[in-house]
Coordinates of N, CA and C and ligand atoms in Angstrom, one line a residue:
M1 N -7.5 -9.4 4.5 CA -6.3 -8.5 4.5 C -6.3 -7.1 4.2
K2 N -6.6 -6.7 4.4 CA -6.2 -5.3 2.8 C -4.6 -6.0 2.2
A3 N -5.0 -5.0 1.2 CA -3.4 -5.1 0.2 C -3.3 -4.2 -0.3
V4 N -2.0 -4.0 -0.6 CA -1.1 -2.6 -1.7 C -0.3 -3.1 -1.5
H5 N 0.1 -2.8 -3.2 CA 1.4 -3.4 -4.0 C 1.8 -2.1 -4.4
V6 N 2.7 -2.0 -4.3 CA 3.8 -0.9 -4.7 C 4.5 -0.6 -6.0
L7 N 4.0 -0.8 -7.3 CA 4.9 -0.8 -8.8 C 5.6 0.2 -9.0
N8 N 7.2 -0.3 -9.0 CA 7.9 0.6 -9.9 C 8.8 0.5 -10.8
G9 N 8.2 1.5 -11.8 CA 8.9 1.5 -13.1 C 10.5 1.6 -13.6
P10 N 11.3 2.3 -14.4 CA 11.9 1.8 -15.0 C 12.8 2.8 -13.8
N11 N 14.0 2.2 -14.1 CA 15.5 3.2 -13.6 C 14.9 3.5 -12.1
L12 N 13.9 3.1 -11.6 CA 13.4 3.6 -10.4 C 14.5 2.5 -9.1
N13 N 15.8 1.4 -10.0 CA 16.0 0.3 -9.7 C 16.8 1.8 -8.8
L14 N 17.8 2.5 -9.3 CA 19.2 3.5 -9.3 C 18.7 4.7 -8.3
L15 N 17.4 4.7 -8.0 CA 17.5 5.3 -6.7 C 18.1 5.8 -5.5
G16 N 19.0 6.9 -5.8 CA 20.5 7.2 -4.3 C 21.1 7.4 -5.3
T17 N 21.6 7.3 -6.4 CA 22.6 7.8 -7.3 C 21.7 8.4 -8.5
R18 N 20.7 7.7 -8.8 CA 20.3 8.6 -9.7 C 19.9 10.0 -10.1
E19 N 20.8 10.4 -10.5 CA 20.8 12.4 -10.0 C 19.5 12.9 -8.9
P20 N 20.6 12.5 -8.0 CA 19.6 13.1 -6.3 C 19.1 14.1 -6.5
A21 N 19.9 15.4 -7.2 CA 19.1 17.1 -7.0 C 17.8 16.6 -7.6
T22 N 17.1 15.9 -8.2 CA 16.2 15.5 -8.8 C 14.8 14.3 -8.1
Y23 N 16.0 13.5 -6.9 CA 15.4 12.6 -6.8 C 15.1 12.0 -5.9
G24 N 16.5 13.0 -5.3 CA 16.7 12.7 -3.6 C 17.7 11.5 -3.3
T25 N 18.6 11.5 -2.4 CA 19.3 10.6 -1.4 C 18.9 9.4 -1.1
A26 N 17.7 9.1 -0.9 CA 16.4 7.6 -0.7 C 16.8 6.8 -1.7
T27 N 17.1 5.6 -1.5 CA 17.4 4.0 -2.5 C 15.8 3.6 -2.0
L28 N 15.5 2.9 -3.4 CA 14.4 2.2 -3.3 C 14.3 1.2 -1.7
A29 N 15.2 0.6 -2.0 CA 15.2 0.6 -0.6 C 14.8 1.0 0.6
D30 N 14.9 2.2 0.7 CA 15.0 3.1 2.2 C 13.1 3.6 2.1
I31 N 13.2 3.2 0.7 CA 11.7 3.5 0.6 C 10.4 2.2 1.3
E32 N 10.6 1.3 0.3 CA 10.4 0.2 1.2 C 10.2 -0.7 2.5
A33 N 11.4 0.0 3.6 CA 11.4 -0.4 4.9 C 10.5 1.0 5.8
S34 N 10.1 2.6 4.9 CA 9.7 2.8 5.2 C 7.9 2.6 5.1
L35 N 7.6 2.6 3.6 CA 6.2 1.7 3.8 C 5.4 0.7 4.4
Q36 N 7.2 -0.3 4.9 CA 6.8 -1.5 5.3 C 5.8 -1.6 7.1
A37 N 7.1 -0.7 7.1 CA 6.3 0.0 8.8 C 5.3 0.5 9.3
R38 N 5.1 1.4 7.6 CA 4.1 2.2 7.5 C 2.3 1.4 7.3
A39 N 2.6 -0.2 6.3 CA 1.8 -1.0 6.8 C 1.7 -1.8 7.8
K40 N 2.2 -2.3 8.3 CA 2.4 -3.1 9.0 C 2.0 -2.5 10.9
A41 N 1.2 -1.0 11.0 CA 1.4 -0.4 11.7 C -0.8 -0.5 10.9
A42 N -1.3 0.1 9.5 CA -2.4 0.0 9.6 C -2.8 -1.5 9.3
G43 N -2.0 -2.1 9.5 CA -2.2 -3.9 9.3 C -2.9 -3.8 7.9
V44 N -1.8 -4.2 7.2 CA -2.1 -3.6 5.4 C -0.9 -4.8 5.3
A45 N -1.0 -5.6 4.3 CA -0.2 -6.6 3.5 C 0.6 -5.7 2.8
L46 N 1.9 -5.3 2.6 CA 2.4 -4.2 1.2 C 3.8 -5.5 0.6
T47 N 3.3 -5.7 -0.3 CA 4.4 -6.2 -2.2 C 4.6 -5.0 -2.3
F48 N 5.6 -4.9 -2.1 CA 7.3 -4.2 -3.4 C 7.6 -4.5 -4.5
R49 N 7.7 -3.7 -6.0 CA 8.3 -4.5 -6.8 C 8.6 -3.5 -7.6
Q50 N 9.2 -3.8 -8.6 CA 10.2 -2.7 -9.3 C 10.5 -3.8 -10.8
S51 N 10.6 -2.9 -12.0 CA 11.1 -3.5 -13.2 C 11.6 -2.7 -14.0
N52 N 12.4 -2.4 -15.4 CA 12.7 -2.1 -16.2 C 11.6 -2.1 -17.0
H53 N 10.8 -3.6 -17.0 CA 9.8 -3.4 -18.5 C 9.0 -3.5 -18.2
E54 N 8.4 -2.8 -19.0 CA 6.6 -2.8 -19.5 C 6.4 -4.1 -19.1
G55 N 6.2 -5.3 -19.7 CA 5.2 -6.2 -19.4 C 5.0 -6.5 -18.5
D56 N 6.4 -6.6 -17.1 CA 6.2 -7.1 -16.1 C 5.1 -5.8 -15.6
L57 N 4.8 -4.9 -15.8 CA 4.2 -3.9 -14.8 C 2.3 -4.0 -15.5
V58 N 2.6 -4.7 -16.5 CA 1.3 -4.7 -16.8 C 0.6 -5.8 -16.4
D59 N 1.9 -6.5 -16.1 CA 0.8 -8.2 -15.7 C 0.9 -8.0 -14.6
W60 N 2.1 -6.9 -13.5 CA 2.0 -6.6 -12.1 C 0.1 -6.1 -11.6
I61 N 0.0 -5.2 -12.3 CA -1.8 -4.5 -12.1 C -2.0 -5.2 -12.5
Q62 N -2.8 -5.8 -13.5 CA -3.6 -6.8 -13.9 C -4.3 -8.5 -12.5
E63 N -2.5 -8.6 -11.7 CA -2.6 -9.4 -10.8 C -3.3 -8.1 -9.6
A64 N -2.7 -7.5 -9.7 CA -3.3 -6.5 -8.5 C -5.1 -6.4 -8.2
G65 N -5.6 -5.5 -9.4 CA -6.9 -5.8 -10.0 C -7.7 -7.4 -9.6
K66 N -7.1 -8.3 -10.2 CA -7.9 -9.4 -9.7 C -8.1 -9.9 -8.5
S67 N -6.8 -9.1 -7.2 CA -6.2 -9.8 -6.2 C -7.8 -8.7 -5.2
G68 N -7.6 -7.6 -6.0 CA -8.5 -6.8 -5.1 C -7.1 -5.7 -4.4
A69 N -6.6 -5.7 -4.3 CA -4.8 -5.1 -3.9 C -4.4 -4.1 -4.4
G70 N -4.9 -2.4 -3.7 CA -4.8 -0.7 -4.1 C -3.6 -1.8 -4.5
V71 N -2.9 -0.6 -5.9 CA -1.7 -0.1 -6.4 C -1.4 1.5 -5.9
L72 N -0.2 1.4 -5.4 CA 1.0 2.4 -5.9 C 1.9 2.5 -6.9
L73 N 1.6 3.1 -7.6 CA 2.3 2.7 -9.3 C 3.2 4.1 -9.9
N74 N 4.8 4.2 -9.3 CA 5.2 5.1 -10.6 C 6.1 4.5 -11.5
A75 N 5.3 4.8 -12.0 CA 5.5 4.4 -13.6 C 6.9 4.8 -14.5
G76 N 7.5 5.4 -13.6 CA 8.7 6.0 -14.5 C 8.6 6.2 -15.5
A77 N 9.4 6.4 -16.5 CA 9.3 7.3 -17.9 C 8.3 6.4 -18.6
F78 N 7.4 5.9 -18.1 CA 5.9 5.1 -19.0 C 5.2 5.7 -19.0
T79 N 5.2 6.4 -17.3 CA 4.0 7.8 -17.3 C 3.7 8.5 -18.2
H80 N 4.8 8.4 -19.7 CA 4.2 9.7 -20.5 C 4.1 9.4 -22.0
T81 N 4.0 7.6 -21.9 CA 4.2 6.7 -23.0 C 3.6 5.8 -23.3
S82 N 2.5 4.9 -22.0 CA 2.7 4.0 -22.1 C 1.3 3.8 -22.1
I83 N 0.6 3.4 -23.6 CA -1.1 3.6 -23.3 C -1.3 1.5 -22.7
A84 N -0.2 1.2 -23.4 CA -0.4 -0.5 -22.2 C -0.8 -0.7 -21.0
L85 N -0.1 0.2 -20.2 CA -0.2 0.7 -18.6 C -1.5 1.2 -18.1
H86 N -2.3 2.4 -19.4 CA -3.4 2.4 -19.5 C -4.1 1.9 -19.6
D87 N -4.3 0.9 -20.4 CA -5.2 -0.2 -20.5 C -5.5 -1.1 -20.0
A88 N -3.9 -1.6 -18.7 CA -4.6 -2.9 -17.7 C -5.0 -2.2 -16.6
I89 N -4.7 -0.5 -16.5 CA -5.8 0.1 -15.4 C -7.3 -0.1 -15.4
K90 N -7.3 0.4 -16.5 CA -8.6 0.0 -16.7 C -9.2 -0.9 -17.0
G91 N -8.4 -1.2 -17.4 CA -9.2 -3.4 -17.6 C -9.4 -4.6 -17.1
S92 N -8.2 -4.2 -15.8 CA -8.1 -4.7 -14.4 C -8.8 -4.3 -13.1
G93 N -9.4 -3.2 -13.1 CA -10.6 -2.0 -12.3 C -9.4 -1.9 -11.5
A94 N -8.0 -2.1 -11.3 CA -7.2 -1.9 -10.1 C -7.7 -0.7 -9.9
I95 N -7.7 -0.2 -8.3 CA -7.7 1.2 -8.1 C -6.2 2.4 -7.5
V96 N -5.9 2.8 -8.0 CA -4.3 2.9 -8.7 C -4.0 4.2 -8.0
V97 N -3.4 4.5 -7.1 CA -3.2 5.6 -7.0 C -1.2 6.6 -7.8
E98 N -1.0 6.9 -8.4 CA 0.0 7.8 -9.5 C 0.9 8.1 -9.1
L99 N 1.8 8.0 -9.3 CA 2.7 9.1 -7.5 C 4.2 9.3 -8.7
H100 N 4.7 10.7 -8.2 CA 6.2 10.8 -8.8 C 7.3 11.5 -8.0
L101 N 8.2 11.4 -7.6 CA 8.6 12.1 -6.9 C 9.1 13.4 -7.0
S102 N 9.5 13.4 -8.1 CA 9.8 15.0 -8.5 C 7.7 16.0 -8.9
N103 N 8.5 16.7 -9.0 CA 6.9 17.3 -9.5 C 7.5 17.9 -10.8
V104 N 6.7 16.5 -12.0 CA 7.1 16.5 -13.3 C 6.5 17.7 -13.9
F105 N 6.0 18.7 -13.2 CA 4.8 19.8 -13.9 C 6.3 21.1 -13.8
A106 N 6.5 21.0 -13.5 CA 7.8 22.2 -13.1 C 9.6 21.4 -14.3
R107 N 9.0 20.0 -14.9 CA 9.9 19.8 -15.4 C 9.6 19.2 -16.8
E108 N 10.6 19.1 -17.7 CA 10.8 19.6 -19.8 C 9.1 19.1 -19.5
P109 N 8.4 20.0 -21.4 CA 7.3 19.2 -21.8 C 6.6 17.7 -21.5
F110 N 7.4 17.6 -22.3 CA 7.4 15.7 -22.4 C 6.5 14.9 -20.9
R111 N 7.8 15.9 -19.9 CA 6.9 14.9 -18.3 C 5.2 15.5 -18.2
H112 N 5.0 16.7 -19.0 CA 3.6 17.4 -18.6 C 2.7 16.7 -18.5
H113 N 2.2 15.4 -20.0 CA 1.6 14.8 -19.6 C 1.1 13.0 -19.3
S114 N 0.7 12.5 -18.3 CA 0.6 11.4 -18.2 C -0.8 10.2 -18.8
T115 N -0.3 9.4 -19.3 CA -1.4 8.1 -20.2 C -2.3 7.7 -18.3
L116 N -1.6 7.6 -17.5 CA -2.4 7.2 -16.8 C -3.4 8.3 -16.2
S117 N -3.2 9.5 -15.6 CA -3.9 9.8 -14.8 C -6.1 10.3 -15.0
A118 N -5.2 9.8 -16.6 CA -6.9 10.0 -16.2 C -8.0 8.5 -16.0
V119 N -7.2 7.4 -15.2 CA -7.3 6.1 -14.8 C -7.0 5.9 -14.2
A120 N -6.6 6.9 -12.7 CA -6.1 6.4 -11.7 C -6.8 7.3 -10.8
K121 N -6.6 6.5 -9.7 CA -7.4 7.3 -9.1 C -7.1 8.3 -7.7
G122 N -6.1 9.3 -8.4 CA -5.5 10.2 -8.0 C -4.6 10.5 -8.4
V123 N -3.4 11.3 -7.8 CA -2.4 11.8 -8.6 C -1.7 12.4 -7.4
I124 N 0.0 12.0 -7.1 CA 1.1 12.8 -6.3 C 2.0 12.7 -6.7
C125 N 2.6 13.7 -6.7 CA 4.1 14.1 -7.5 C 4.4 15.4 -6.1
G126 N 5.8 14.7 -6.9 CA 6.4 16.7 -5.8 C 6.8 16.3 -4.4
F127 N 6.7 15.5 -3.9 CA 7.3 15.5 -2.4 C 8.9 14.7 -2.3
G128 N 9.6 13.8 -3.5 CA 10.3 13.2 -3.8 C 10.2 11.5 -2.5
A129 N 10.7 11.1 -1.5 CA 10.1 9.9 -0.6 C 8.9 10.1 0.2
A130 N 8.4 11.7 0.2 CA 7.5 11.3 1.2 C 6.1 11.2 0.5
S131 N 6.1 11.4 -1.1 CA 5.5 11.5 -2.2 C 4.7 9.6 -2.0
Y132 N 5.9 8.3 -1.5 CA 5.1 7.1 -1.2 C 4.3 7.5 -0.3
T133 N 4.7 7.0 0.5 CA 4.0 7.5 2.1 C 2.5 8.5 1.4
L134 N 2.7 9.3 0.9 CA 1.0 10.0 0.9 C 0.1 9.7 0.7
A135 N 1.3 9.0 -1.1 CA 0.5 8.1 -1.5 C -0.2 6.6 -0.8
F136 N 0.3 5.8 0.0 CA 0.1 5.0 1.3 C -1.5 5.5 1.5
D137 N -1.6 7.0 2.1 CA -2.2 7.4 3.4 C -3.5 7.7 2.5
A138 N -3.1 8.3 0.7 CA -4.1 8.2 0.1 C -4.6 7.1 0.3
I139 N -4.6 6.4 -0.8 CA -5.1 4.7 -0.3 C -6.2 4.8 0.0
L140 N -5.5 4.3 0.8 CA -6.3 3.9 2.4 C -7.7 3.3 2.2
P141 N -8.6 4.5 2.5 CA -9.6 4.6 2.2 C -10.1 3.6 0.9
H142 N -10.0 4.0 0.4 CA -9.9 3.5 -1.5 C -10.2 2.2 -1.0
L143 N -9.5 1.7 -0.8 CA -9.3 -0.6 -0.1 C -10.4 -0.9 -0.2
P144 N -10.5 -1.9 -1.8 CA -12.2 -3.0 -1.2 C -12.2 -3.1 -0.1
Ligands
LIG1 C1 9.5 9.7 -12.1 C2 8.7 11.3 -13.1 C3 9.5 10.4 -14.6 O1 9.0 11.4 -15.7 C4 10.9 10.0 -15.2 O2 10.8 9.3 -15.8 C5 10.9 8.8 -14.1 C6 10.7 9.0 -12.6 C7 9.2 10.5 -10.4 O3 9.3 9.9 -9.6 O4 9.7 11.4 -10.5 O5 11.9 7.8 -14.2 O6 8.2 9.4 -12.4

């Protein structure tokens, strides 16, 4: 069975109440529910995780690479700083779609650089919770 792991980084557990003007009012549980329904319809096994800790994301990217699962990665602020996540994607061979709720290019300059984009299959940002469903549809044809 094809598999997709949705990996969420720091502070995304606060969605729903965190800066709603920027991130919207959907909670992470709401996003998971709509993705689970989409995955079921597509016959894909979906694993949905969140951590505030960079090492957890490294472990989970490696796990996905090893098992052949595709990854939808919202690495939060680690997007802009993490060489470890860059190396995990490159080293594990995981197929990754980088995603963001907000349009990071329309925000502060420190959000304009991503350490992940160069090793991602592609990038989706700026569509709120729909960034997740767009990323899911985008990765489907690339799953092994
Ligand atoms: C984010 C954008 C990042 O710059 C920020 O640090 C986040 C969320 C987004 O989904 O828009 O935590 O990844």
